[in-house]
Coordinates of C-alpha atoms in Angstrom, one line a residue:
M1 CA 0.1 0.1 0.1
P2 CA 1.1 3.8 -0.4
L3 CA 3.6 4.7 2.5
S4 CA 4.2 1.3 3.3
V5 CA 7.9 1.9 2.0
V6 CA 9.4 5.1 0.7
Q7 CA 13.0 5.8 -0.5
I8 CA 15.3 8.9 0.1
D9 CA 17.9 9.7 -1.7
H10 CA 20.1 13.4 -3.2
T11 CA 21.5 13.8 -6.9
L12 CA 23.6 17.0 -8.2
V13 CA 21.1 18.6 -10.4
D14 CA 22.7 18.6 -14.1
V15 CA 22.0 22.2 -14.6
Q16 CA 24.2 25.5 -13.8
L17 CA 21.9 28.0 -11.7
V18 CA 22.0 31.8 -11.3
D19 CA 21.7 33.8 -8.4
D20 CA 18.6 36.0 -7.8
V21 CA 20.0 40.0 -8.5
R22 CA 22.6 39.4 -10.6
R23 CA 21.4 36.7 -12.7
K24 CA 25.3 35.2 -13.0
P25 CA 26.3 31.6 -12.4
I26 CA 26.7 30.2 -9.0
G27 CA 27.0 26.4 -9.6
R28 CA 24.9 23.3 -9.6
P29 CA 22.1 22.8 -6.8
W30 CA 21.5 19.6 -4.9
L31 CA 18.1 17.2 -5.0
T32 CA 16.5 15.7 -2.4
L33 CA 13.9 13.3 -3.3
V34 CA 11.3 11.0 -1.4
L35 CA 9.6 8.2 -3.6
D36 CA 6.7 5.9 -2.7
V37 CA 7.8 2.5 -4.0
A38 CA 3.7 1.2 -4.3
T39 CA 2.7 4.1 -6.5
R40 CA 6.1 5.5 -7.2
M41 CA 4.4 8.7 -6.9
V42 CA 6.7 11.9 -5.7
L43 CA 5.8 12.7 -2.0
G44 CA 8.6 15.7 -1.6
F45 CA 11.6 16.7 -2.8
V46 CA 13.7 19.8 -2.0
V47 CA 16.3 21.8 -4.5
S48 CA 19.0 23.4 -2.1
L49 CA 22.7 25.2 -2.6
D50 CA 23.6 23.3 0.6
P51 CA 25.0 19.9 0.4
P52 CA 23.2 17.0 1.6
S53 CA 22.0 17.7 5.1
R54 CA 19.9 16.7 8.7
L55 CA 18.3 19.5 7.2
S56 CA 17.5 18.8 3.7
V57 CA 16.5 15.7 4.9
A58 CA 14.4 17.1 7.8
L59 CA 12.7 19.5 5.3
A60 CA 12.0 16.7 2.7
I61 CA 10.4 14.4 5.1
A62 CA 8.0 17.3 6.1
Q63 CA 7.4 18.7 3.1
A64 CA 6.4 14.5 1.8
V65 CA 4.4 13.8 5.3
G66 CA 2.5 17.4 4.5
D67 CA -0.3 18.7 2.8
K68 CA 1.0 20.6 -0.3
A69 CA -1.7 22.5 -1.6
E70 CA -0.2 25.7 0.1
W71 CA 3.0 24.9 -1.6
L72 CA 1.5 24.4 -5.2
A73 CA -0.6 27.7 -5.1
V74 CA 2.5 29.8 -4.1
R75 CA 4.1 28.7 -6.9
N76 CA 0.8 29.5 -9.4
L77 CA 0.7 25.4 -10.3
A78 CA -3.0 24.1 -10.5
H79 CA -1.8 21.3 -10.5
I80 CA -3.1 17.3 -8.2
W81 CA -0.5 16.7 -5.5
P82 CA -2.6 14.4 -2.9
C83 CA -0.2 12.8 -1.1
T84 CA 0.2 13.0 2.8
G85 CA 0.7 11.1 5.6
L86 CA 3.2 9.0 7.5
F87 CA 5.4 6.3 6.1
D88 CA 5.9 3.0 7.5
T89 CA 9.7 2.5 6.3
I90 CA 12.2 4.3 4.8
K91 CA 14.6 3.0 3.0
L92 CA 17.9 5.0 2.8
D93 CA 21.8 4.3 1.9
N94 CA 24.6 4.7 4.7
A95 CA 25.2 8.4 3.9
A96 CA 26.1 10.4 7.3
E97 CA 23.0 12.6 7.4
F98 CA 20.6 9.2 7.2
R99 CA 22.6 7.9 9.9
A100 CA 22.0 11.2 12.1
V101 CA 20.6 11.2 15.6
A102 CA 17.9 13.2 14.8
L103 CA 16.7 11.7 11.9
K104 CA 16.5 8.4 14.2
R105 CA 14.7 10.1 17.1
G106 CA 12.2 11.8 14.7
C107 CA 11.3 8.8 13.1
E108 CA 10.8 6.4 16.5
Q109 CA 8.5 9.3 17.6
Y110 CA 6.4 9.1 14.5
G111 CA 6.5 5.4 14.2
M112 CA 8.8 5.1 10.9
A113 CA 11.1 2.7 10.7
L114 CA 14.6 3.0 8.7
D115 CA 16.0 0.4 6.7
F116 CA 19.8 0.9 5.6
R117 CA 20.8 -0.5 2.4
P118 CA 23.7 -2.9 2.7
P119 CA 27.3 -2.2 1.8
G120 CA 27.6 -3.1 -1.8
A121 CA 24.2 -3.4 -2.7
P122 CA 23.0 -0.6 -5.3
W123 CA 19.9 -2.2 -6.5
W124 CA 18.1 -1.9 -3.2
G125 CA 18.0 2.2 -4.1
G126 CA 16.8 1.0 -7.8
H127 CA 13.5 2.9 -7.6
I128 CA 14.5 6.3 -6.8
E129 CA 17.5 6.3 -8.9
R130 CA 15.8 5.5 -12.1
L131 CA 13.8 8.3 -11.4
M132 CA 16.4 10.7 -10.5
G133 CA 17.8 9.4 -13.7
T134 CA 14.8 10.2 -15.8
L135 CA 14.2 13.6 -14.0
M136 CA 18.3 14.5 -14.8
A137 CA 17.9 13.1 -18.6
E138 CA 15.0 16.0 -19.1
C139 CA 17.3 18.7 -17.0
H140 CA 19.4 18.3 -20.1
L141 CA 16.4 20.5 -21.9
L142 CA 17.2 23.5 -20.1
P143 CA 19.5 26.2 -20.8
G144 CA 22.7 25.8 -18.9
T145 CA 22.5 21.8 -18.3
T146 CA 26.0 19.7 -17.9
F147 CA 26.8 17.1 -19.2
S148 CA 28.3 13.4 -18.1
N149 CA 31.5 13.5 -20.8
P150 CA 33.3 15.7 -23.2
V151 CA 31.6 14.2 -26.1
E152 CA 28.4 15.1 -25.0
K153 CA 29.2 18.5 -23.8
G154 CA 31.4 19.6 -27.2
G155 CA 31.6 23.3 -27.2
Y156 CA 28.6 23.7 -25.0
D157 CA 29.3 26.6 -22.0
S158 CA 26.9 25.7 -19.6
E159 CA 27.8 28.5 -17.4
A160 CA 27.3 31.4 -20.3
R161 CA 23.7 29.5 -21.2
A162 CA 23.1 29.7 -17.5
V163 CA 19.5 31.5 -16.8
M164 CA 17.5 29.7 -13.9
T165 CA 17.5 30.1 -10.4
R166 CA 17.0 28.0 -7.7
A167 CA 13.4 29.1 -7.5
E168 CA 12.6 28.8 -10.9
L169 CA 14.5 25.6 -11.0
E170 CA 12.4 24.1 -8.1
T171 CA 9.3 25.5 -9.8
W172 CA 10.0 23.4 -13.0
L173 CA 10.8 20.4 -11.2
A174 CA 7.5 20.6 -9.4
G175 CA 5.7 21.2 -12.5
R176 CA 7.7 18.2 -14.4
I177 CA 6.6 16.0 -11.5
T178 CA 3.1 16.6 -10.6
G179 CA 2.0 17.3 -13.9
I180 CA 4.0 15.0 -16.4
Y181 CA 5.5 12.3 -14.3
H182 CA 2.9 11.8 -12.0
N183 CA 0.0 11.5 -14.9
R184 CA 2.1 9.4 -17.6
V185 CA 2.1 5.4 -17.4
H186 CA 4.7 4.0 -15.1
T187 CA 6.0 1.0 -17.4
A188 CA 6.8 -1.0 -14.2
L189 CA 3.0 -0.4 -12.9
G190 CA 1.1 -0.5 -16.3
R191 CA -0.6 2.9 -15.2
A192 CA -0.2 6.4 -14.0
P193 CA 1.7 6.6 -10.5
L194 CA -1.7 9.3 -9.6
S195 CA -3.8 6.5 -10.8
A196 CA -2.0 4.0 -8.3
W197 CA -2.6 6.5 -5.8
R198 CA -6.1 7.3 -6.3
A199 CA -7.0 3.4 -6.7
A200 CA -5.6 2.8 -3.4
E201 CA -7.5 5.6 -1.7
A202 CA -10.8 3.9 -3.5
T203 CA -9.9 1.0 -1.3
G204 CA -11.0 2.8 1.8
W205 CA -6.9 3.0 2.6
V206 CA -6.3 6.1 4.8
P207 CA -2.7 7.6 5.6
R208 CA -1.1 7.8 9.2
T209 CA -1.5 11.8 9.8
P210 CA 0.8 13.4 12.7
K211 CA -0.9 14.5 15.7
D212 CA 0.2 18.2 15.5
P213 CA 1.3 18.9 11.8
D214 CA 3.3 22.0 12.5
R215 CA 5.7 20.3 14.9
L216 CA 6.6 17.3 12.6
L217 CA 9.7 19.3 11.1
L218 CA 10.9 20.8 14.4
D219 CA 11.2 16.8 15.6
F220 CA 13.2 16.0 12.7
L221 CA 15.5 19.0 13.2
P222 CA 19.3 18.5 14.6
F223 CA 19.4 19.0 18.5
A224 CA 22.2 19.2 21.3
Y225 CA 21.7 19.2 25.3
R226 CA 21.5 21.9 27.6
T227 CA 20.8 22.2 31.0
P228 CA 18.2 25.5 31.3
R229 CA 19.4 28.0 34.0
R230 CA 18.1 31.1 35.9
D231 CA 19.3 33.4 33.5
G232 CA 18.8 31.9 30.4
L233 CA 21.4 28.9 28.2
Q234 CA 23.9 28.8 25.3
L235 CA 24.2 27.7 22.2
F236 CA 26.6 28.5 19.4
N237 CA 27.8 31.3 21.6
I238 CA 24.8 33.0 21.4
A239 CA 22.6 33.4 24.8
Y240 CA 18.8 32.4 24.5
W241 CA 15.9 33.5 26.9
H242 CA 12.1 32.5 27.8
P243 CA 10.0 34.1 30.6
E244 CA 9.8 30.3 32.0
M245 CA 13.5 29.7 32.4
A246 CA 13.7 30.2 36.1
V247 CA 10.9 27.8 36.4
W248 CA 12.2 25.9 34.4
A249 CA 16.0 25.8 36.0
A250 CA 14.5 25.3 39.5
S251 CA 12.8 21.5 38.8
K252 CA 16.7 21.0 37.9
P253 CA 16.0 18.5 34.9
G254 CA 19.3 18.6 33.8
K255 CA 20.3 18.4 30.2
L256 CA 17.3 18.5 27.7
P257 CA 16.9 18.6 23.9
V258 CA 17.6 21.9 22.2
R259 CA 16.7 21.9 18.7
Y260 CA 17.5 24.4 16.1
D261 CA 17.0 25.5 12.3
P262 CA 20.7 25.5 10.8
R263 CA 18.8 28.3 8.0
D264 CA 18.2 30.7 11.5
L265 CA 20.0 31.1 14.9
S266 CA 17.5 34.0 15.8
C267 CA 15.7 31.3 18.0
I268 CA 15.6 27.7 19.1
W269 CA 13.3 25.6 21.0
L270 CA 13.5 23.6 24.0
Q271 CA 11.8 20.3 25.1
T272 CA 10.6 20.8 28.5
P273 CA 10.7 17.5 30.9
E274 CA 6.8 17.3 29.7
G275 CA 7.6 17.1 26.0
R276 CA 6.5 20.1 25.2
L277 CA 8.6 22.7 22.3
E278 CA 9.2 26.1 23.8
R279 CA 10.5 28.7 21.4
L280 CA 13.7 30.5 22.8
T281 CA 14.7 33.8 21.6
T282 CA 17.7 35.5 21.5
K283 CA 18.4 37.8 24.5
H284 CA 19.6 40.7 22.4
A285 CA 16.8 41.3 20.1
D286 CA 18.7 43.7 17.6
R287 CA 20.8 40.5 16.5
P288 CA 19.8 39.8 13.2
P289 CA 19.3 35.9 11.9
I290 CA 22.1 34.5 11.3
T291 CA 22.7 31.1 9.3
L292 CA 24.8 28.5 11.2
W293 CA 27.4 28.1 8.2
E294 CA 27.6 32.0 8.6
H295 CA 28.7 31.3 12.3
R296 CA 31.3 28.8 11.4
A297 CA 32.9 31.2 8.8
A298 CA 32.7 33.4 11.9
L299 CA 34.3 31.2 14.5
A300 CA 37.1 30.1 12.0
A301 CA 37.9 33.6 11.0
L302 CA 38.1 34.6 14.6
R303 CA 40.2 31.6 14.9
E304 CA 42.6 32.5 12.3
A305 CA 42.6 36.2 13.8
G306 CA 44.4 34.6 17.0
Q307 CA 40.9 35.1 18.8
G308 CA 40.7 31.4 20.3
T309 CA 37.4 32.0 22.5
A310 CA 35.0 34.3 20.9
N311 CA 32.0 36.0 22.8
E312 CA 28.7 36.4 21.2
A313 CA 29.5 40.3 20.3
A314 CA 32.7 39.0 18.4
V315 CA 31.0 36.3 16.2
F316 CA 27.9 39.0 15.2
D317 CA 30.8 41.6 14.4
A318 CA 32.5 39.1 12.1
I319 CA 29.5 37.9 10.5
E320 CA 28.5 41.5 9.7
A321 CA 32.2 41.9 8.1
G322 CA 31.6 38.6 6.2
R323 CA 28.4 39.3 4.8
Y324 CA 30.2 43.1 3.5
L325 CA 32.7 41.6 2.0
V326 CA 30.7 38.7 0.3
S327 CA 28.3 41.3 -1.0
A328 CA 30.9 43.3 -2.7
A329 CA 32.9 40.2 -4.1
A330 CA 29.4 38.7 -5.3
G331 CA 29.8 40.7 -8.7
K332 CA 33.2 39.0 -9.4
S333 CA 33.0 35.7 -7.9
R334 CA 30.9 32.8 -8.2
A335 CA 31.8 31.0 -4.7
A336 CA 30.6 35.0 -3.0
R337 CA 27.3 35.0 -5.1
R338 CA 26.6 31.3 -4.2
A339 CA 26.8 32.1 -0.5
E340 CA 24.7 35.4 -0.8
Q341 CA 22.3 33.0 -2.4
R342 CA 22.2 30.4 0.2
R343 CA 21.6 33.1 3.1
T344 CA 18.6 34.5 0.9
D345 CA 17.1 31.0 0.4
A346 CA 17.7 30.2 3.8
H347 CA 15.4 33.4 5.1
E348 CA 12.8 32.9 2.3
G349 CA 12.2 29.2 3.1
L350 CA 11.3 30.5 6.6
N351 CA 8.8 33.5 5.4
A352 CA 11.0 35.4 7.5
P353 CA 12.1 39.2 6.3
E354 CA 15.7 39.6 5.5
T355 CA 16.3 41.7 8.4
G356 CA 19.6 43.9 8.4
A357 CA 20.2 42.9 4.8
E358 CA 22.8 44.7 2.8
A359 CA 22.2 47.0 0.2
E360 CA 22.7 45.2 -3.4
V361 CA 25.7 47.5 -4.3
P362 CA 27.9 48.1 -0.9
D363 CA 28.4 51.7 0.5
P364 CA 31.8 52.7 -0.3
D365 CA 32.4 54.5 2.6
Y366 CA 31.7 51.5 5.0
V367 CA 34.7 49.6 7.1
P368 CA 33.8 46.2 8.3
K369 CA 34.4 45.7 12.0
I370 CA 37.1 43.6 11.6
Y371 CA 39.5 41.3 9.5
D372 CA 39.9 42.3 5.9
S373 CA 39.2 40.6 2.6
E374 CA 42.3 38.3 2.4
L375 CA 41.2 36.8 5.8
W376 CA 37.9 35.7 4.6

């Protein structure tokens, strides 16, 4: 039946993308795909400039389980995508992001089993790998496509022909999947995936659904353990606070799970002893939203500058300097444009305004507080 067995995998998409602002090349994105084996329906997918990670897996699962009507409407797609519900078993390869504790805990909480591919048995993921091969073949029709060998490529300049942004590629893929693939007869099934899904529904089959759909993504996010104190708690050198901190600290619960979204460290979620997820915000409300990869880059720059231990203010000053230098270099460097686009995508994915975002053209009189472009 649908959702009894699903497969999740990643692939590097065979298309060069451009950034949103300058429309200049930023490289190839990654695709994370969730496939239902019984019906061959695509349950969810994520297009990201980040390599496969715990976050991309969590986002793909959250989309696969949830209702997708609003997601399609935002992209002006009038197609039907009826797949919702929890899985019974997820088949995976042995990549690090699939072995993450956050994925294991999330699956245990929602009654989903993990089934890992034995080493040297690639055919275990054959269903999803064939689908990804089909999608990549169709991507070769797009401007900016890449090729697997020099003979196919010939004199084609993929970067010079690139025209699509990450969001545009995501919408194009959604249209191909929901508008064409789901409605095309699948040779192994003898009918279209959407028809197979509808046939299962006609038997009276009803998918399992989470009690609180809004919490599902949070339960699959990465986490760390922290002990709540009267004055708050620290994660990634950042101080967080909640009005109930003194109450939680007084109960002496020991270390509790603290979940975080790498796309925005302006808030985290503390799991209380009762199992509730409470949202904690930064003590300093004027701090701009930052990503985890910006935070890591700032710490690396501070270490290189001889600051072994970094306080919160130094980290945010380093991030501010890094953002300025990335923005200034974005017109010349593909890596800088990609870094800038990653931050934009992270904030847009959270539907949050880009607080403190730099102007497209940096102020020529502005001087970063610390570090120079050579360090960065």
